[in-house]
Amino acid sequence: MQATEIKDKLKSLIEQASSIDHNLARRLDEINRWVKNIKPGSLTAKPFVTAFLLEVITDSTIWLIIKSLPSEEERKAKFELMTPIERYWYGYLFPRWFNASDSKFYIWKQKLMSGEFNQVDNDIIRSIAQDIVQREGSFWQRYIADLSMATDLIVSRNNQPLCIQITSVSEELNHQKYEAWQNTLRSWEIERGLFLSYNPKDANFVNQLVNVALYNSDYLSGGKYLKFS
């Protein structure tokens, strides 16, 4: 989708959402005001901004399809066709995001636009995600989850999605980041979370992280925020 198409689609979704879900329309309008004065060429030159917009367009389109269904039974049937992680995202986390006040949104919009945002651990996260799929698990990634909800991956193997944060920060900074992560998950009412700290010098760390992620996806109880390093 080209930059001009992205802008047009965003405006179209705002119009559609205004009669279906006022809070989604409000959040989309906020995003539209953020990008409306940026020329298409400049927007194309900002890959993280473009990727975020495409995710929001996809998620909003799916949400509006669900909300437009005429009965609760049909909405439930639509959710039943989704994977457990998709149900968790579209049935809980995504609507929580646009219905709530997001204190981090203003900050990370600026970082995305200025080019300050960089996915330092992206190759590690991709390796972990690939390994999870090879072991018959599934994963979900979203900028909203990463930047607002301190969640690099949502992982599931036996129908129980688990929010995971992955970091390579030093032991001195680790506890501080863990506390901030835990507070963020609680503020979004995310029931279970896993904070994974790794040592990049350990040749087997991806395998270890995947073992811990899948085990806790299956067995970590609600109300628990576990740290593993």
mmCIF file with all atom_site columns, N, CA and C in Angstrom, residues 48 95 142 216:
data_model
loop_
_atom_site.group_PDB
_atom_site.id
_atom_site.type_symbol
_atom_site.label_atom_id
_atom_site.label_alt_id
_atom_site.label_comp_id
_atom_site.label_asym_id
_atom_site.label_entity_id
_atom_site.label_seq_id
_atom_site.pdbx_PDB_ins_code
_atom_site.Cartn_x
_atom_site.Cartn_y
_atom_site.Cartn_z
_atom_site.occupancy
_atom_site.B_iso_or_equiv
_atom_site.pdbx_formal_charge
_atom_site.auth_seq_id
_atom_site.auth_comp_id
_atom_site.auth_asym_id
_atom_site.auth_atom_id
_atom_site.pdbx_PDB_model_num
ATOM 1  N N  . PHE A 1 48  ? 9.229  2.639   9.835  1.00 0.00 ? 48  PHE A N  1
ATOM 2  C CA . PHE A 1 48  ? 8.566  2.217   11.068 1.00 0.00 ? 48  PHE A CA 1
ATOM 3  C C  . PHE A 1 48  ? 7.204  2.887   11.214 1.00 0.00 ? 48  PHE A C  1
ATOM 4  N N  . PRO A 1 95  ? -8.800 -3.576  21.615 1.00 0.00 ? 95  PRO A N  1
ATOM 5  C CA . PRO A 1 95  ? -9.839 -2.649  22.078 1.00 0.00 ? 95  PRO A CA 1
ATOM 6  C C  . PRO A 1 95  ? -9.492 -1.959  23.398 1.00 0.00 ? 95  PRO A C  1
ATOM 7  N N  . ARG A 1 142 ? 3.138  -6.718  17.582 1.00 0.00 ? 142 ARG A N  1
ATOM 8  C CA . ARG A 1 142 ? 2.500  -5.468  17.212 1.00 0.00 ? 142 ARG A CA 1
ATOM 9  C C  . ARG A 1 142 ? 3.285  -4.304  17.823 1.00 0.00 ? 142 ARG A C  1
ATOM 10 N N  . ASN A 1 216 ? 6.055  -21.676 30.138 1.00 0.00 ? 216 ASN A N  1
ATOM 11 C CA . ASN A 1 216 ? 5.242  -20.745 30.918 1.00 0.00 ? 216 ASN A CA 1
ATOM 12 C C  . ASN A 1 216 ? 3.959  -20.346 30.205 1.00 0.00 ? 216 ASN A C  1
#
